[in-house]
Coordinates of C-alpha atoms (C1' of nucleotides) and ligand atoms in Angstrom, one line a residue:
Chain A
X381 CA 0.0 0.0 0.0
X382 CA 1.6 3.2 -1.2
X383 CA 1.1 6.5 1.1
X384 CA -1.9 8.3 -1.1
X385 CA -4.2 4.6 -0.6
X386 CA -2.7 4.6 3.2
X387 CA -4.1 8.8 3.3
X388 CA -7.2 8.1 2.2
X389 CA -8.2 5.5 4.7
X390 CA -6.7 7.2 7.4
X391 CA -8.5 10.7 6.3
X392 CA -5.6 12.5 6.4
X393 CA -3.1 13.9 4.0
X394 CA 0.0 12.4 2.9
X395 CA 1.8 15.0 4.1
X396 CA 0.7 14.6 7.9
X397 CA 1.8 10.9 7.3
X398 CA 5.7 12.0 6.4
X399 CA 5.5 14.5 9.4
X400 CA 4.4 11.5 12.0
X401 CA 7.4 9.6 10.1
X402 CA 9.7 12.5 10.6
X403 CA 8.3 12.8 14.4
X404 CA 8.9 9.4 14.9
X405 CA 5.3 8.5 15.7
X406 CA 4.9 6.1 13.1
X407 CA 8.3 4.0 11.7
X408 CA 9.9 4.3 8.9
X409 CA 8.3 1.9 6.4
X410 CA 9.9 0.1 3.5
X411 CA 10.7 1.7 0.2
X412 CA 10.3 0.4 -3.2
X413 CA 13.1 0.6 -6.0
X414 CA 11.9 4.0 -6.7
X415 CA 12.0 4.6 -3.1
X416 CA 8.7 5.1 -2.6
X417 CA 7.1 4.1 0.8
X418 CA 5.4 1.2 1.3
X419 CA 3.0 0.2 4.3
X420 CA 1.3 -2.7 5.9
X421 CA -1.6 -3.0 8.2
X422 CA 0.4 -2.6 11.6
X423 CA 0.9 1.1 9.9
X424 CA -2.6 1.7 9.4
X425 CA -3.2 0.6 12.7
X426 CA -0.8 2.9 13.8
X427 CA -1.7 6.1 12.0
X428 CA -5.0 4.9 13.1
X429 CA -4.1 5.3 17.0
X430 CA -2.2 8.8 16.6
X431 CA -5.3 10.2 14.6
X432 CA -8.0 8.7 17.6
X433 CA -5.1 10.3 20.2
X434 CA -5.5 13.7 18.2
X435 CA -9.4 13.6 18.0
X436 CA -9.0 13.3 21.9
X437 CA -6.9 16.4 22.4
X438 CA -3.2 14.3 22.9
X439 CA -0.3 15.8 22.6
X440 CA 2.3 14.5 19.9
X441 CA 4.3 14.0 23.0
X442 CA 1.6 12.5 25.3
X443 CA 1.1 10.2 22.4
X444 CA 4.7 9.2 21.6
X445 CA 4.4 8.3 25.7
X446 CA 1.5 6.2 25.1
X447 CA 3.1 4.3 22.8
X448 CA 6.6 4.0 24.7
X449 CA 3.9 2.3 27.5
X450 CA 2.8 -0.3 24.6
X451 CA 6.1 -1.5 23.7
X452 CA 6.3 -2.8 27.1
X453 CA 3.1 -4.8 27.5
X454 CA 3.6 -6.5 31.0
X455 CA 4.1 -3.4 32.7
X456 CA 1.2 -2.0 35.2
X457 CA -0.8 0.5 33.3
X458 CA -0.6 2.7 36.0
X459 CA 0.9 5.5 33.9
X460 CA -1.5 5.1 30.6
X461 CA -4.1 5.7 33.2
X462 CA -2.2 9.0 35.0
X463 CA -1.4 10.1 31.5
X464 CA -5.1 10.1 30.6
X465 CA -6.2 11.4 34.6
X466 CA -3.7 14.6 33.7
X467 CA -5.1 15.1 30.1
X468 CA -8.8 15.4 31.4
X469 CA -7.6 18.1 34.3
X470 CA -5.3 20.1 31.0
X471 CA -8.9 20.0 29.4
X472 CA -10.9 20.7 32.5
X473 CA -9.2 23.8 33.5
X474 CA -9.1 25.0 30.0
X475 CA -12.6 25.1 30.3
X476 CA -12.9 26.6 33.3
X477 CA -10.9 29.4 31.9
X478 CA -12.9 29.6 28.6
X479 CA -15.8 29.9 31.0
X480 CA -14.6 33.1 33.0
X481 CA -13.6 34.4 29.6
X482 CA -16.8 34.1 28.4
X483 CA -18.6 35.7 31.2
X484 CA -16.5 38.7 30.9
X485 CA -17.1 38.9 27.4
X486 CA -21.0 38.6 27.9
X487 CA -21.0 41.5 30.3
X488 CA -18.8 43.5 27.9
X489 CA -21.0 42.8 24.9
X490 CA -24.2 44.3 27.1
X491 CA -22.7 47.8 28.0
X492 CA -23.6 48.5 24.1
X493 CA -26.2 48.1 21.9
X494 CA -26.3 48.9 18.1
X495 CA -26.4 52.1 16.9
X496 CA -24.0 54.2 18.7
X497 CA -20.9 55.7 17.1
X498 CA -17.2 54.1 17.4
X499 CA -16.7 56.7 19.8
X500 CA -19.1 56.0 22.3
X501 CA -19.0 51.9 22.0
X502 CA -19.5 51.1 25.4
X503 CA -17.4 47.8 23.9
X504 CA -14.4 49.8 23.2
X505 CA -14.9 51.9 25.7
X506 CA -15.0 49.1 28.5
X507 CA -12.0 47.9 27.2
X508 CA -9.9 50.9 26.8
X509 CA -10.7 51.6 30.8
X510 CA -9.8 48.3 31.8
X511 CA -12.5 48.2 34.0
X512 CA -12.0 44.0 33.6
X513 CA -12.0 41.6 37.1
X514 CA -9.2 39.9 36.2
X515 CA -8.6 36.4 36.9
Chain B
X204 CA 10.1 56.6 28.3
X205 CA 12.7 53.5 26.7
X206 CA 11.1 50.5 26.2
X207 CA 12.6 49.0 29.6
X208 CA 10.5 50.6 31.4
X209 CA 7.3 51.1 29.1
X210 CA 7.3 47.3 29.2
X211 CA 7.5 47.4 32.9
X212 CA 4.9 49.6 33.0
X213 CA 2.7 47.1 30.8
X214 CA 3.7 43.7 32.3
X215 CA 5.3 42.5 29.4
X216 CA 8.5 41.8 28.0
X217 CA 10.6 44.1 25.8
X218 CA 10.7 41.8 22.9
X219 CA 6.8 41.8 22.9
X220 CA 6.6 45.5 21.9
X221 CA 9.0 45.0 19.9
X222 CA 6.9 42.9 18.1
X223 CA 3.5 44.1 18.4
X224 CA 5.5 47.6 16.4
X225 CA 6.8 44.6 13.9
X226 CA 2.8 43.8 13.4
X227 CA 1.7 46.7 12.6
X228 CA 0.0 46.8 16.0
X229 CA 1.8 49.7 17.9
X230 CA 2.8 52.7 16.0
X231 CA 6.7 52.8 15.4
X232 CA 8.3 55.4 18.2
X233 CA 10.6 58.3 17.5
X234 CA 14.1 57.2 18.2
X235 CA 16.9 58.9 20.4
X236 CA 20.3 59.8 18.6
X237 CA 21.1 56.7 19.7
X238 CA 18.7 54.5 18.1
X239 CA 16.8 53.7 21.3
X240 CA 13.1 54.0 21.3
X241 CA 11.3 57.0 23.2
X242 CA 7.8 56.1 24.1
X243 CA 4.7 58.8 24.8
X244 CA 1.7 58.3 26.9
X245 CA 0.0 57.1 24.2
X246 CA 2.2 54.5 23.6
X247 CA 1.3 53.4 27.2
X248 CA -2.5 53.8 26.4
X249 CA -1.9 51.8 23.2
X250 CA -0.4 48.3 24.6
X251 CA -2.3 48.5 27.1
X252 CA -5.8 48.2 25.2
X253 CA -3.6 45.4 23.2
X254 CA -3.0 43.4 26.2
X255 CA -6.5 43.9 27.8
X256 CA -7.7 42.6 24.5
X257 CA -4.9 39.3 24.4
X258 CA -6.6 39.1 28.4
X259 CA -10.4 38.6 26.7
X260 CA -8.4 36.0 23.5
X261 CA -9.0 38.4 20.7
X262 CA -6.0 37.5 18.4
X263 CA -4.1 40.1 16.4
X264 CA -5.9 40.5 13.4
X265 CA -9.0 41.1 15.4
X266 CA -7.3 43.6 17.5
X267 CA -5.9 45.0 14.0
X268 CA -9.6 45.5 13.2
X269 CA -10.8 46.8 16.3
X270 CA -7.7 49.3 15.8
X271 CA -9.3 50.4 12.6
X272 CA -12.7 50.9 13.7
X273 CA -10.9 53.2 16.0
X274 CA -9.3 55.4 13.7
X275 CA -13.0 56.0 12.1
X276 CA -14.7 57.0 15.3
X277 CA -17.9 58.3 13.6
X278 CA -18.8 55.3 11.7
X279 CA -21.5 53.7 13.8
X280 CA -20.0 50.5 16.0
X281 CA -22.0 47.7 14.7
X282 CA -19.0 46.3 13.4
X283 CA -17.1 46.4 16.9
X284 CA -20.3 44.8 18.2
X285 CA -20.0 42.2 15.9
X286 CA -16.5 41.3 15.9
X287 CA -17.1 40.7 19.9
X288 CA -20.2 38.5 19.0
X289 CA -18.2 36.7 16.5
X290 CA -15.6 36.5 19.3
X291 CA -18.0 35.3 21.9
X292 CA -19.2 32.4 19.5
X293 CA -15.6 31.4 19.1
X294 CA -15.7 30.8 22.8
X295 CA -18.5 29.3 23.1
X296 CA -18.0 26.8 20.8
X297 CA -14.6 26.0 22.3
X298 CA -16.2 25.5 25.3
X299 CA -18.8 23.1 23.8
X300 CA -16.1 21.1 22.3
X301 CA -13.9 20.6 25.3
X302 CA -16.7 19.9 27.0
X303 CA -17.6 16.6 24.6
X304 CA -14.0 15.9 24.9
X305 CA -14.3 15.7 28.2
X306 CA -17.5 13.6 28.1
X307 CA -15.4 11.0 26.0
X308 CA -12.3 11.2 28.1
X309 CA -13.9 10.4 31.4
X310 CA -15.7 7.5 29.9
X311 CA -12.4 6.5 28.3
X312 CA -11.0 6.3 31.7
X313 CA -13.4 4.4 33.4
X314 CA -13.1 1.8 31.6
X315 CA -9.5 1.5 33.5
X316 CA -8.6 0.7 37.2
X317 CA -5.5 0.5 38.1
X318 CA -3.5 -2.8 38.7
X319 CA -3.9 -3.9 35.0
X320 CA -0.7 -4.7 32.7
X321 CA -0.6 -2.6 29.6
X322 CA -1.4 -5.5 28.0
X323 CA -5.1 -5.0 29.2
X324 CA -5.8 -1.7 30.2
X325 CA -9.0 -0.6 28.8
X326 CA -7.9 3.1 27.8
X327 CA -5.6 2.0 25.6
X328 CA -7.8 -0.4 24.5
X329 CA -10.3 1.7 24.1
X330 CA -8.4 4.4 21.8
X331 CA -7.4 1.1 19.8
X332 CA -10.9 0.3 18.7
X333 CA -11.9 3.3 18.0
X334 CA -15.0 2.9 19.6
X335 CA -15.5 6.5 20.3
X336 CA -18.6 7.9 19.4
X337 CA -17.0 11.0 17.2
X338 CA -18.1 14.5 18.2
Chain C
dT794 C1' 3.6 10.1 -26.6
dA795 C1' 2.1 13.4 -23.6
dA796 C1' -0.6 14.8 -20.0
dA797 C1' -2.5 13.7 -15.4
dA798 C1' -1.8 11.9 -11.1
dC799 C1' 1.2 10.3 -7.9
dT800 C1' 5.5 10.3 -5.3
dA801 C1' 9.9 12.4 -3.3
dT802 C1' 12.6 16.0 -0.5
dA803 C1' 13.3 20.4 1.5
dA804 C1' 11.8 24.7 3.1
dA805 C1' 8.5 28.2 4.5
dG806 C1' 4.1 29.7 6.6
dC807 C1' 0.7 29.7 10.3
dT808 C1' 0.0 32.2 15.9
dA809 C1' 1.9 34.9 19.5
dC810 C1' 5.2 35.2 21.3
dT811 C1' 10.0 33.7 23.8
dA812 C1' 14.8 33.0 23.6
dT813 C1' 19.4 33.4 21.9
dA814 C1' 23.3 35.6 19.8
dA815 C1' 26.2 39.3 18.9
dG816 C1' 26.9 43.7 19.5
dG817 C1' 26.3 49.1 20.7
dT818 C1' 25.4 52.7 24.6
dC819 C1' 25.6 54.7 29.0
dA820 C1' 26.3 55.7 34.0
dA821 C1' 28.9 54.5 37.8
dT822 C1' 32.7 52.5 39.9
dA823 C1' 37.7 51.0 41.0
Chain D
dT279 C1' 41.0 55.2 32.5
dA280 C1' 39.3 50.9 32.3
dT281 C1' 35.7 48.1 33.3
dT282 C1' 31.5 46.5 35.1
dG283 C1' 26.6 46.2 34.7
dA284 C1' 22.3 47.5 33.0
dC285 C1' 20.2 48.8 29.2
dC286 C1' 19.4 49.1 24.2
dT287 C1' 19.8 47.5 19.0
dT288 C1' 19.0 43.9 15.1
dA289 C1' 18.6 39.3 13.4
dT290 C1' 17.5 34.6 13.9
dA291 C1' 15.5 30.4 15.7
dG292 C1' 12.3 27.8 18.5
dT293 C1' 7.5 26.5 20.2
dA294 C1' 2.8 22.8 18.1
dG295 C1' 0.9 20.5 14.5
dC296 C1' 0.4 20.6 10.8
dT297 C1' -0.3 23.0 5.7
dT298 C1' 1.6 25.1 1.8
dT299 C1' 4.9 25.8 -1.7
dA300 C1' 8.7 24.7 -4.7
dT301 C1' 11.1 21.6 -7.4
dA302 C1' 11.7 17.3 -9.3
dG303 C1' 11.2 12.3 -10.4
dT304 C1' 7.7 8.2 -11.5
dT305 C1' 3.6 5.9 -12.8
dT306 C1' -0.7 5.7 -14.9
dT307 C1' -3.9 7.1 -18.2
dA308 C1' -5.8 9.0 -22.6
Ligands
ZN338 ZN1 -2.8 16.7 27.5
ZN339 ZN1 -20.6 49.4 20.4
ZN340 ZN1 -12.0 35.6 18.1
ZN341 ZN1 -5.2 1.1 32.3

DNA sequence: TAAAACTATAAAGCTACTATAAGGTCAATA
DNA sequence: TATTGACCTTATAGTAGCTTTATAGTTTTA
């Protein structure tokens, strides 16, 4: 299977493929004469698993961990679990923070309605005096 | 004012106003004999509506817009209004995402106690199959 | 046979900075 | 006077995760 077939499957462009070569999330596959690359299933799979990773949020580096932790199969799984435990409190708190930005913005967004001039946006105007609770 | 102390005025470092001149964002200073830049008041008033705006996640070209509207100050402000809707939306959605994300990651976990080999943890298991309901 | 589609490598671009390098300027000190 | 230290200058590279572009070689199709 040639990169552009391996692509398509994986939904993904070829490009992104090389780069996870090049990262060394996915290895180096065989070449033909021509020295184009040539892959198997166990790449699939592979590209498969980096692209699930990414859809949940992982890190190119959490994931390159997740994989050192599958080379080594008879291991406890104790870190695969704290590396998942740490992801979900990255994700909480970023919503948290989204959150507080959001309120801020609400309330900033309500001391103007249409129709005013530039001048007298209460928008601009609230955040030119920096009259933002921060934090 | 030099930029040392402009910047320390403004919490940020040197380099950043350095930059923020480089995009267009700040209006170049006049310079000593010696090269060094001299900063006005305005300067001050400037970067600081710049970083209040980074504080609320506007990026660059949005403050570059803002910026524009301001030069214009009798054009009516729908189109700050706007921009901050748009703005809002961006969050919100953000917030919506991580917030399925974290839906999926939490399940992901669960199916994990500790005490497993890697072998058989189920959250590597469970990226493997790809049993994740997408979005 | 010639164009279209595919592959290869290398390098730049994206965001919003941050960091490093290599050097010039200035006031105070030894 | 020489030197230290704090400040300033420009230019360049690094961060994350790709995407885009450039340039060129190969295979497939019309
Ligand atoms: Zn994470
Ligand atoms: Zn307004
Ligand atoms: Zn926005
Ligand atoms: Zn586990």
């Amino acid at each position: 299977m040639r990169i552009g077939q391996l692509a398509q499957l994986a939904g993904v462009e070829t490009q992104t493929i090389r780069f996870y070569e090049q990262q060394g999330l996915l290895p180096p596959p065989d070449r033909q004469d021509n020295g184009y690359r040539v892959y198997t299933e166990k790449h699939g799979e592979g590209l498969a698993f980096i692209r699930r990773c990414r859809i949940l949020g992982l890190s190119l580096a959490e994931i390159h961990e997740l994989q050192s932790y599958q080379d080594d199969p008879h291991q406890p799984c104790t870190a695969v679990n704290a590396l998942l435990d740490d992801h979900i409190s990255h994700v909480r708190s970023q919503i948290t923070a989204l959150q507080a930005l959001e309120k801020q913005l609400v309330s900033l967004r309500a001391s103007c309605n249409d129709d005013r001039e530039v001048e007298a946006c209460g928008v601009l105007a609230g955040i030119s005096e920096g009259n933002m609770h921060q934090q």
